[in-house]
PDB file of C-alpha atoms in Angstrom:
ATOM      1  CA  MET A 159      82.170 147.436 102.100  1.00 51.00           C
ATOM      2  CA  GLY A 160      85.355 149.596 101.999  1.00 55.00           C
ATOM      3  CA  THR A 161      88.599 149.167 100.292  1.00 50.00           C
ATOM      4  CA  LEU A 162      90.210 147.741 103.594  1.00 44.00           C
ATOM      5  CA  GLY A 163      87.449 145.267 103.954  1.00 47.00           C
ATOM      6  CA  ARG A 164      87.819 143.876 100.540  1.00 47.00           C
ATOM      7  CA  ILE A 165      91.582 143.635 100.927  1.00 41.00           C
ATOM      8  CA  LEU A 166      91.182 141.654 104.182  1.00 39.00           C
ATOM      9  CA  ILE A 167      88.580 139.304 102.574  1.00 41.00           C
ATOM     10  CA  SER A 168      90.919 138.613  99.563  1.00 44.00           C
ATOM     11  CA  ALA A 169      93.810 138.019 101.780  1.00 41.00           C
ATOM     12  CA  LEU A 170      91.695 135.622 103.835  1.00 38.00           C
ATOM     13  CA  VAL A 171      90.506 133.676 100.839  1.00 36.00           C
ATOM     14  CA  ILE A 172      94.027 133.271  99.465  1.00 36.00           C
ATOM     15  CA  LEU A 173      95.192 132.156 102.928  1.00 36.00           C
ATOM     16  CA  LEU A 174      92.381 129.539 103.065  1.00 34.00           C
ATOM     17  CA  LEU A 175      93.204 128.337  99.554  1.00 34.00           C
ATOM     18  CA  GLY A 176      96.760 128.023 100.375  1.00 39.00           C
ATOM     19  CA  PHE A 177      96.079 126.241 103.514  1.00 32.00           C
ATOM     20  CA  PHE A 178      93.563 123.712 101.975  1.00 32.00           C
ATOM     21  CA  GLY A 179      95.625 123.421  98.802  1.00 37.00           C
ATOM     22  CA  ALA A 180      98.586 122.404 100.923  1.00 33.00           C
ATOM     23  CA  GLY A 181      96.412 119.876 102.858  1.00 33.00           C
ATOM     24  CA  VAL A 182      95.180 118.327  99.634  1.00 30.00           C
ATOM     25  CA  PHE A 183      98.657 118.156  98.406  1.00 28.00           C
ATOM     26  CA  VAL A 184      99.826 116.381 101.610  1.00 31.00           C
ATOM     27  CA  MET A 185      96.971 113.914 101.510  1.00 31.00           C
ATOM     28  CA  THR A 186      97.271 112.875  97.769  1.00 34.00           C
ATOM     29  CA  ARG A 187     100.828 112.556  97.111  1.00 41.00           C
ATOM     30  CA  GLU A 188     102.297 109.003  96.931  1.00 47.00           C
ATOM     31  CA  PRO A 189     104.442 107.929  99.846  1.00 47.00           C
ATOM     32  CA  PRO A 190     108.073 107.142  98.914  1.00 55.00           C
ATOM     33  CA  LEU A 191     108.620 103.399  98.053  1.00 57.00           C
ATOM     34  CA  PRO A 192     110.449 101.449 100.756  1.00 57.00           C
ATOM     35  CA  PRO A 193     114.211 101.304  99.881  1.00 62.00           C
ATOM     36  CA  ILE A 194     115.150  98.226  97.909  1.00 67.00           C
ATOM     37  CA  ASP A 195     118.271  96.644  99.329  1.00 74.00           C
ATOM     38  CA  ARG A 196     119.874  94.623  96.461  1.00 72.00           C
ATOM     39  CA  GLU A 197     121.908  92.641  98.951  1.00 76.00           C
ATOM     40  CA  LEU A 198     118.870  91.231 100.703  1.00 84.00           C
ATOM     41  CA  PRO A 199     116.971  88.124  99.419  1.00 90.00           C
ATOM     42  CA  LEU A 200     113.930  88.910  97.289  1.00 92.00           C
ATOM     43  CA  GLY A 201     111.627  87.793 100.127  1.00 92.00           C
ATOM     44  CA  GLU A 202     112.952  90.450 102.479  1.00 92.00           C
ATOM     45  CA  ASN A 203     112.132  93.186  99.910  1.00 91.00           C
ATOM     46  CA  LEU A 204     108.666  91.745  99.390  1.00 92.00           C
ATOM     47  CA  GLN A 205     108.093  91.835 103.086  1.00 91.00           C
ATOM     48  CA  ARG A 206     108.856  95.575 103.041  1.00 88.00           C
ATOM     49  CA  CYS A 207     106.202  96.163 100.234  1.00 87.00           C
ATOM     50  CA  HIS A 208     103.781  93.856 101.822  1.00 85.00           C
ATOM     51  CA  ASP A 209     103.949  95.844 105.119  1.00 84.00           C
ATOM     52  CA  ALA A 210     102.733  99.038 103.325  1.00 74.00           C
ATOM     53  CA  ALA A 211      99.453 100.172 104.770  1.00 59.00           C
ATOM     54  CA  ASP A 212      97.777 101.262 101.389  1.00 69.00           C
ATOM     55  CA  ARG A 213      96.891  98.401  98.874  1.00 69.00           C
ATOM     56  CA  THR A 214      97.293 100.354  95.734  1.00 70.00           C
ATOM     57  CA  PHE A 215     100.647 101.672  97.055  1.00 78.00           C
ATOM     58  CA  LYS A 216     101.659  98.075  97.945  1.00 81.00           C
ATOM     59  CA  ILE A 217     101.040  96.902  94.311  1.00 80.00           C
ATOM     60  CA  HIS A 218     103.061 100.021  92.926  1.00 84.00           C
ATOM     61  CA  CYS A 219     105.851  98.829  95.278  1.00 87.00           C
ATOM     62  CA  TYR A 220     105.745  95.199  94.039  1.00 90.00           C
ATOM     63  CA  ASP A 221     105.989  96.522  90.417  1.00 88.00           C
ATOM     64  CA  GLY A 222     108.801  98.639  91.213  1.00 88.00           C
ATOM     65  CA  LEU A 223     110.512  95.801  93.201  1.00 90.00           C
ATOM     66  CA  MET A 224     110.100  93.324  90.427  1.00 92.00           C
ATOM     67  CA  ALA A 225     111.341  95.692  87.633  1.00 90.00           C
ATOM     68  CA  ALA A 226     114.502  96.337  89.636  1.00 89.00           C
ATOM     69  CA  TYR A 227     115.048  92.904  90.280  1.00 89.00           C
ATOM     70  CA  LEU A 228     114.889  91.815  86.718  1.00 91.00           C
ATOM     71  CA  ALA A 229     116.920  94.678  85.518  1.00 88.00           C
ATOM     72  CA  ASN A 230     120.196  92.536  85.734  1.00 87.00           C
ATOM     73  CA  ARG A 231     118.684  89.074  86.216  1.00 89.00           C
ATOM     74  CA  GLU A 232     117.083  86.425  83.925  1.00 91.00           C
ATOM     75  CA  PRO A 233     113.389  85.657  84.646  1.00 91.00           C
ATOM     76  CA  THR A 234     114.371  82.113  85.550  1.00 90.00           C
ATOM     77  CA  ASP A 235     116.406  83.498  88.458  1.00 91.00           C
ATOM     78  CA  ALA A 236     113.572  85.821  89.571  1.00 90.00           C
ATOM     79  CA  LEU A 237     111.172  82.968  89.397  1.00 89.00           C
ATOM     80  CA  ALA A 238     113.435  80.801  91.666  1.00 90.00           C
ATOM     81  CA  ALA A 239     113.829  83.581  94.060  1.00 92.00           C
ATOM     82  CA  PHE A 240     110.106  84.023  94.190  1.00 92.00           C
ATOM     83  CA  ASN A 241     109.517  80.463  94.894  1.00 91.00           C
ATOM     84  CA  GLN A 242     112.174  80.466  97.652  1.00 93.00           C
ATOM     85  CA  ALA A 243     110.373  83.650  99.089  1.00 93.00           C
ATOM     86  CA  MET A 244     107.063  81.652  99.027  1.00 92.00           C
ATOM     87  CA  ALA A 245     108.819  78.940 101.030  1.00 93.00           C
ATOM     88  CA  GLU A 246     110.169  81.208 103.661  1.00 93.00           C
ATOM     89  CA  LYS A 247     107.663  84.190 104.049  1.00 93.00           C
ATOM     90  CA  PRO A 248     104.054  83.563 105.108  1.00 92.00           C
ATOM     91  CA  VAL A 249     103.143  87.220 103.946  1.00 89.00           C
ATOM     92  CA  VAL A 250     104.344  86.313 100.627  1.00 91.00           C
ATOM     93  CA  ARG A 251     102.273  83.257 100.338  1.00 90.00           C
ATOM     94  CA  ARG A 252      99.188  85.121 101.511  1.00 87.00           C
ATOM     95  CA  ASP A 253      99.721  87.850  98.941  1.00 88.00           C
ATOM     96  CA  CYS A 254     101.271  85.686  96.159  1.00 88.00           C
ATOM     97  CA  HIS A 255      98.539  86.310  93.535  1.00 83.00           C
ATOM     98  CA  GLN A 256      99.295  90.070  93.554  1.00 84.00           C
ATOM     99  CA  ILE A 257     103.135  89.489  93.741  1.00 90.00           C
ATOM    100  CA  ALA A 258     102.993  87.021  90.827  1.00 89.00           C
ATOM    101  CA  HIS A 259     101.093  89.698  88.766  1.00 85.00           C
ATOM    102  CA  ALA A 260     103.911  92.144  89.298  1.00 90.00           C
ATOM    103  CA  LEU A 261     106.483  89.367  88.321  1.00 92.00           C
ATOM    104  CA  GLY A 262     104.388  88.573  85.185  1.00 89.00           C
ATOM    105  CA  ARG A 263     104.251  92.118  84.179  1.00 88.00           C
ATOM    106  CA  ALA A 264     108.062  92.605  84.705  1.00 92.00           C
ATOM    107  CA  THR A 265     108.782  89.422  82.861  1.00 92.00           C
ATOM    108  CA  MET A 266     106.680  90.481  79.819  1.00 90.00           C
ATOM    109  CA  GLU A 267     108.346  94.056  79.947  1.00 90.00           C
ATOM    110  CA  LYS A 268     111.735  92.253  79.765  1.00 91.00           C
ATOM    111  CA  LEU A 269     111.081  89.536  77.248  1.00 90.00           C
ATOM    112  CA  GLY A 270     108.622  91.445  75.059  1.00 85.00           C
ATOM    113  CA  ASN A 271     107.189  88.274  73.564  1.00 83.00           C
ATOM    114  CA  PRO A 272     104.247  86.357  74.933  1.00 85.00           C
ATOM    115  CA  GLU A 273     105.385  83.129  73.404  1.00 83.00           C
ATOM    116  CA  LEU A 274     108.768  83.243  75.593  1.00 86.00           C
ATOM    117  CA  VAL A 275     106.720  83.896  78.480  1.00 86.00           C
ATOM    118  CA  PHE A 276     104.438  80.910  78.103  1.00 80.00           C
ATOM    119  CA  ASP A 277     107.531  78.811  77.278  1.00 81.00           C
ATOM    120  CA  LEU A 278     108.658  79.214  80.914  1.00 81.00           C
ATOM    121  CA  ASP A 279     107.929  76.590  83.564  1.00 66.00           C
ATOM    122  CA  ARG A 280     104.335  75.486  83.745  1.00 61.00           C
ATOM    123  CA  SER A 281     104.503  75.368  87.466  1.00 62.00           C
ATOM    124  CA  LEU A 282     104.043  79.097  87.309  1.00 59.00           C
ATOM    125  CA  ASP A 283     100.488  78.571  87.133  1.00 58.00           C
ATOM    126  CA  SER A 284     100.322  78.671  90.934  1.00 67.00           C
ATOM    127  CA  CYS A 285      99.061  81.488  93.014  1.00 80.00           C
ATOM    128  CA  GLY A 286      95.783  81.633  91.102  1.00 73.00           C
ATOM    129  CA  GLY A 287      97.693  81.901  87.762  1.00 76.00           C
ATOM    130  CA  GLY A 288      98.898  85.368  88.915  1.00 81.00           C
ATOM    131  CA  PHE A 289     102.190  85.293  86.767  1.00 86.00           C
ATOM    132  CA  PHE A 290     100.450  84.556  83.482  1.00 83.00           C
ATOM    133  CA  HIS A 291      97.626  87.108  84.241  1.00 79.00           C
ATOM    134  CA  GLY A 292     100.267  89.813  85.041  1.00 84.00           C
ATOM    135  CA  ALA A 293     102.165  88.981  81.740  1.00 85.00           C
ATOM    136  CA  ILE A 294      98.969  89.172  79.752  1.00 81.00           C
ATOM    137  CA  GLU A 295      98.013  92.505  81.392  1.00 80.00           C
ATOM    138  CA  LYS A 296     101.333  93.890  80.379  1.00 85.00           C
ATOM    139  CA  LEU A 297     100.791  92.627  76.796  1.00 83.00           C
ATOM    140  CA  PHE A 298      97.301  94.101  76.269  1.00 83.00           C
ATOM    141  CA  ARG A 299      97.885  97.150  78.548  1.00 81.00           C
ATOM    142  CA  PRO A 300     101.558  98.208  77.840  1.00 80.00           C
ATOM    143  CA  ASP A 301     101.120 101.663  79.458  1.00 73.00           C
ATOM    144  CA  ASP A 302      99.151 100.748  82.404  1.00 62.00           C
ATOM    145  CA  GLY A 303     101.001  99.274  85.193  1.00 50.00           C
ATOM    146  CA  LEU A 304      98.512  98.810  88.064  1.00 48.00           C
ATOM    147  CA  ASN A 305      95.857  96.491  86.720  1.00 46.00           C
ATOM    148  CA  SER A 306      95.934  93.747  89.246  1.00 47.00           C
ATOM    149  CA  GLU A 307      92.396  94.338  90.336  1.00 54.00           C
ATOM    150  CA  THR A 308      90.872  93.985  86.833  1.00 65.00           C
ATOM    151  CA  HIS A 309      91.785  90.944  84.725  1.00 69.00           C
ATOM    152  CA  ILE A 310      91.425  90.935  81.000  1.00 75.00           C
ATOM    153  CA  ASP A 311      88.040  89.917  79.867  1.00 79.00           C
ATOM    154  CA  LEU A 312      86.392  88.547  76.614  1.00 82.00           C
ATOM    155  CA  ALA A 313      85.302  91.950  75.459  1.00 87.00           C
ATOM    156  CA  GLU A 314      88.801  93.471  75.890  1.00 85.00           C
ATOM    157  CA  PHE A 315      90.449  90.480  74.036  1.00 83.00           C
ATOM    158  CA  ARG A 316      88.014  90.836  71.201  1.00 87.00           C
ATOM    159  CA  ALA A 317      88.720  94.589  71.061  1.00 88.00           C
ATOM    160  CA  LYS A 318      92.350  94.544  71.183  1.00 86.00           C
ATOM    161  CA  LEU A 319      93.564  91.255  69.467  1.00 85.00           C
ATOM    162  CA  PRO A 320      93.203  92.140  65.924  1.00 86.00           C
ATOM    163  CA  THR A 321      95.754  95.122  66.145  1.00 84.00           C
ATOM    164  CA  LEU A 322      97.721  93.861  69.223  1.00 82.00           C
ATOM    165  CA  CYS A 323     100.709  92.269  67.211  1.00 83.00           C
ATOM    166  CA  ALA A 324     101.198  95.214  64.719  1.00 80.00           C
ATOM    167  CA  ALA A 325     104.496  96.299  66.447  1.00 71.00           C
ATOM    168  CA  ALA A 326     105.771  92.699  66.478  1.00 75.00           C
ATOM    169  CA  GLU A 327     105.324  92.421  62.647  1.00 75.00           C
ATOM    170  CA  ARG A 328     107.942  95.087  62.073  1.00 68.00           C
ATOM    171  CA  VAL A 329     110.649  92.760  63.639  1.00 62.00           C
ATOM    172  CA  GLY A 330     109.326  89.579  62.183  1.00 74.00           C
ATOM    173  CA  GLU A 331     107.640  88.380  65.539  1.00 78.00           C
ATOM    174  CA  ARG A 332     103.993  88.593  64.548  1.00 84.00           C
ATOM    175  CA  PRO A 333     103.299  84.862  64.405  1.00 87.00           C
ATOM    176  CA  SER A 334     104.945  84.307  67.760  1.00 83.00           C
ATOM    177  CA  CYS A 335     102.988  87.198  69.282  1.00 85.00           C
ATOM    178  CA  ILE A 336      99.663  85.934  68.024  1.00 88.00           C
ATOM    179  CA  HIS A 337     100.515  82.344  69.078  1.00 88.00           C
ATOM    180  CA  GLY A 338     101.342  83.627  72.743  1.00 84.00           C
ATOM    181  CA  ALA A 339      98.236  86.163  72.733  1.00 87.00           C
ATOM    182  CA  ALA A 340      96.170  83.047  72.178  1.00 89.00           C
ATOM    183  CA  HIS A 341      97.836  81.299  75.033  1.00 86.00           C
ATOM    184  CA  GLY A 342      96.631  84.048  77.191  1.00 83.00           C
ATOM    185  CA  ALA A 343      93.118  84.066  75.783  1.00 85.00           C
ATOM    186  CA  MET A 344      92.743  80.419  76.895  1.00 87.00           C
ATOM    187  CA  HIS A 345      94.579  80.863  80.033  1.00 82.00           C
ATOM    188  CA  LEU A 346      92.324  83.618  81.212  1.00 79.00           C
ATOM    189  CA  LEU A 347      88.946  82.670  79.537  1.00 83.00           C
ATOM    190  CA  ARG A 348      89.071  78.824  80.110  1.00 84.00           C
ATOM    191  CA  ASP A 349      86.537  78.564  77.366  1.00 89.00           C
ATOM    192  CA  ILE A 350      87.615  76.851  74.043  1.00 91.00           C
ATOM    193  CA  PRO A 351      84.787  78.265  71.905  1.00 92.00           C
ATOM    194  CA  ALA A 352      85.122  81.877  73.198  1.00 91.00           C
ATOM    195  CA  ALA A 353      89.060  81.780  72.648  1.00 91.00           C
ATOM    196  CA  LEU A 354      88.676  80.195  69.164  1.00 94.00           C
ATOM    197  CA  ASP A 355      85.903  82.711  68.165  1.00 92.00           C
ATOM    198  CA  THR A 356      88.152  85.548  69.297  1.00 91.00           C
ATOM    199  CA  CYS A 357      90.919  84.227  66.942  1.00 93.00           C
ATOM    200  CA  ASN A 358      88.497  84.401  64.123  1.00 94.00           C
ATOM    201  CA  LEU A 359      88.503  88.201  64.365  1.00 92.00           C
ATOM    202  CA  LEU A 360      91.997  88.086  62.783  1.00 92.00           C
ATOM    203  CA  ALA A 361      91.869  88.659  59.085  1.00 88.00           C
ATOM    204  CA  GLY A 362      94.566  86.330  57.692  1.00 89.00           C
ATOM    205  CA  SER A 363      94.388  82.615  57.483  1.00 92.00           C
ATOM    206  CA  GLU A 364      97.924  82.236  58.849  1.00 92.00           C
ATOM    207  CA  ASP A 365      97.130  84.514  61.749  1.00 92.00           C
ATOM    208  CA  ARG A 366      94.053  82.400  62.554  1.00 94.00           C
ATOM    209  CA  PHE A 367      95.838  79.243  62.335  1.00 94.00           C
ATOM    210  CA  GLY A 368      98.621  80.518  64.655  1.00 92.00           C
ATOM    211  CA  CYS A 369      95.930  81.767  67.069  1.00 93.00           C
ATOM    212  CA  HIS A 370      93.948  78.425  67.057  1.00 95.00           C
ATOM    213  CA  THR A 371      97.281  76.418  67.818  1.00 93.00           C
ATOM    214  CA  GLY A 372      97.963  78.806  70.745  1.00 90.00           C
ATOM    215  CA  VAL A 373      94.601  78.175  72.060  1.00 93.00           C
ATOM    216  CA  PHE A 374      94.800  74.267  71.824  1.00 92.00           C
ATOM    217  CA  MET A 375      98.455  74.346  73.233  1.00 87.00           C
ATOM    218  CA  GLU A 376      97.431  76.126  76.258  1.00 85.00           C
ATOM    219  CA  TYR A 377      94.371  73.993  76.759  1.00 88.00           C
ATOM    220  CA  ILE A 378      96.545  70.715  76.596  1.00 83.00           C
ATOM    221  CA  LEU A 379      99.675  71.999  78.437  1.00 76.00           C
ATOM    222  CA  SER A 380      97.554  73.327  81.291  1.00 75.00           C
ATOM    223  CA  GLY A 381      96.033  69.877  81.816  1.00 76.00           C
ATOM    224  CA  GLN A 382      92.582  71.296  81.257  1.00 81.00           C
ATOM    225  CA  ALA A 383      92.104  68.855  78.366  1.00 81.00           C
ATOM    226  CA  GLY A 384      92.741  65.781  80.689  1.00 77.00           C
ATOM    227  CA  ASP A 385      90.555  67.252  83.324  1.00 82.00           C
ATOM    228  CA  ASP A 386      87.575  67.668  80.841  1.00 85.00           C
ATOM    229  CA  ASN A 387      87.981  64.098  79.243  1.00 82.00           C
ATOM    230  CA  PRO A 388      90.346  61.828  81.051  1.00 80.00           C
ATOM    231  CA  THR A 389      89.589  58.860  78.837  1.00 83.00           C
ATOM    232  CA  SER A 390      90.318  59.911  75.288  1.00 83.00           C
ATOM    233  CA  PRO A 391      94.000  60.689  74.430  1.00 83.00           C
ATOM    234  CA  HIS A 392      92.825  62.471  71.285  1.00 84.00           C
ATOM    235  CA  TYR A 393      90.474  64.959  73.208  1.00 87.00           C
ATOM    236  CA  PRO A 394      89.593  67.551  72.207  1.00 90.00           C
ATOM    237  CA  CYS A 395      90.797  67.103  68.520  1.00 89.00           C
ATOM    238  CA  ASP A 396      88.449  64.205  67.831  1.00 88.00           C
ATOM    239  CA  SER A 397      85.422  66.241  68.788  1.00 88.00           C
ATOM    240  CA  LEU A 398      86.141  68.931  66.442  1.00 89.00           C
ATOM    241  CA  ILE A 399      85.444  69.789  62.834  1.00 88.00           C
ATOM    242  CA  GLU A 400      87.426  72.007  60.411  1.00 86.00           C
ATOM    243  CA  PRO A 401      88.851  74.644  60.692  1.00 90.00           C
ATOM    244  CA  TYR A 402      89.718  73.494  64.125  1.00 94.00           C
ATOM    245  CA  ARG A 403      90.628  69.860  63.776  1.00 92.00           C
ATOM    246  CA  ASN A 404      93.931  70.608  61.849  1.00 92.00           C
ATOM    247  CA  PRO A 405      95.437  73.213  64.123  1.00 94.00           C
ATOM    248  CA  CYS A 406      94.327  70.998  67.134  1.00 93.00           C
ATOM    249  CA  TYR A 407      96.137  67.840  65.841  1.00 90.00           C
ATOM    250  CA  TYR A 408      99.022  70.009  64.863  1.00 89.00           C
ATOM    251  CA  VAL A 409      99.637  70.830  68.559  1.00 86.00           C
ATOM    252  CA  HIS A 410      98.299  67.561  69.978  1.00 83.00           C
ATOM    253  CA  SER A 411     100.390  65.313  67.684  1.00 80.00           C
ATOM    254  CA  PHE A 412     103.444  65.977  69.976  1.00 72.00           C
ATOM    255  CA  ARG A 413     101.452  64.832  72.983  1.00 71.00           C
ATOM    256  CA  LEU A 414     100.249  61.672  71.256  1.00 76.00           C
ATOM    257  CA  SER A 415     103.908  60.976  70.180  1.00 69.00           C
ATOM    258  CA  GLU A 416     104.893  61.132  73.872  1.00 64.00           C
ATOM    259  CA  LEU A 417     102.225  58.529  74.642  1.00 64.00           C
ATOM    260  CA  ASN A 418     103.921  56.289  71.936  1.00 65.00           C
ATOM    261  CA  PHE A 419     101.354  56.549  69.176  1.00 67.00           C
ATOM    262  CA  ASP A 420     102.852  56.088  65.816  1.00 62.00           C
ATOM    263  CA  GLY A 421     102.177  58.201  62.811  1.00 57.00           C
ATOM    264  CA  HIS A 422      99.357  55.933  61.463  1.00 56.00           C
ATOM    265  CA  ARG A 423      97.522  55.919  64.861  1.00 56.00           C
ATOM    266  CA  ILE A 424      97.974  59.779  65.120  1.00 49.00           C
TER     267      ILE A 424
END
């Protein structure tokens, strides 16, 4: 092949690479987010995200919207706006689990403390628990924003819990972090033995006690204890042995006081 032929072939290869490379670029780049109008109610902006054709992009849009909405608002304001959007927008109700995930992630990002998140209104356990699922995802996966399709499982809890609250220790928030993470374990696993066994991976006795109280508090506050045994006000504490009986009653004594049990009966 002559020199001219080689030049022509090289030029053709370069041209084709440029053409297909541009095509790949066009096909893989993310579309721009719909404009967020801060003057509109949250529901209107959620509608814009919902109408996006691609599911992954839609979740990305929810995340960006909730982060922007919480930038200058308190989580309670965002939660109220979300509930209003649920009442007004059928598309928000249909996709409420994914939207609640995004709100949970943004709330954890803003508050930075899982115990504060779980201190919020328990009615947030709607939409399949999406709010708390998203908050726990952000706690366990701080650098990964799009995890709505994959919930935290037992293996991931066990792998990450022992070192999860190391950063919180530097600011004196380790007990609160561990307690809140245990709420998350019980909320997602719905399994007391599995959640308590995960707590036992922690080295210190104070850490384990705080983790155990978080498991029992979530079990009781979520109503699961009453569902599992509606007849015994002491359940599940009266069915346990140490080291679980003490942290269980540490939490459950507040509930028994509300039922007018005196100190002797507790």
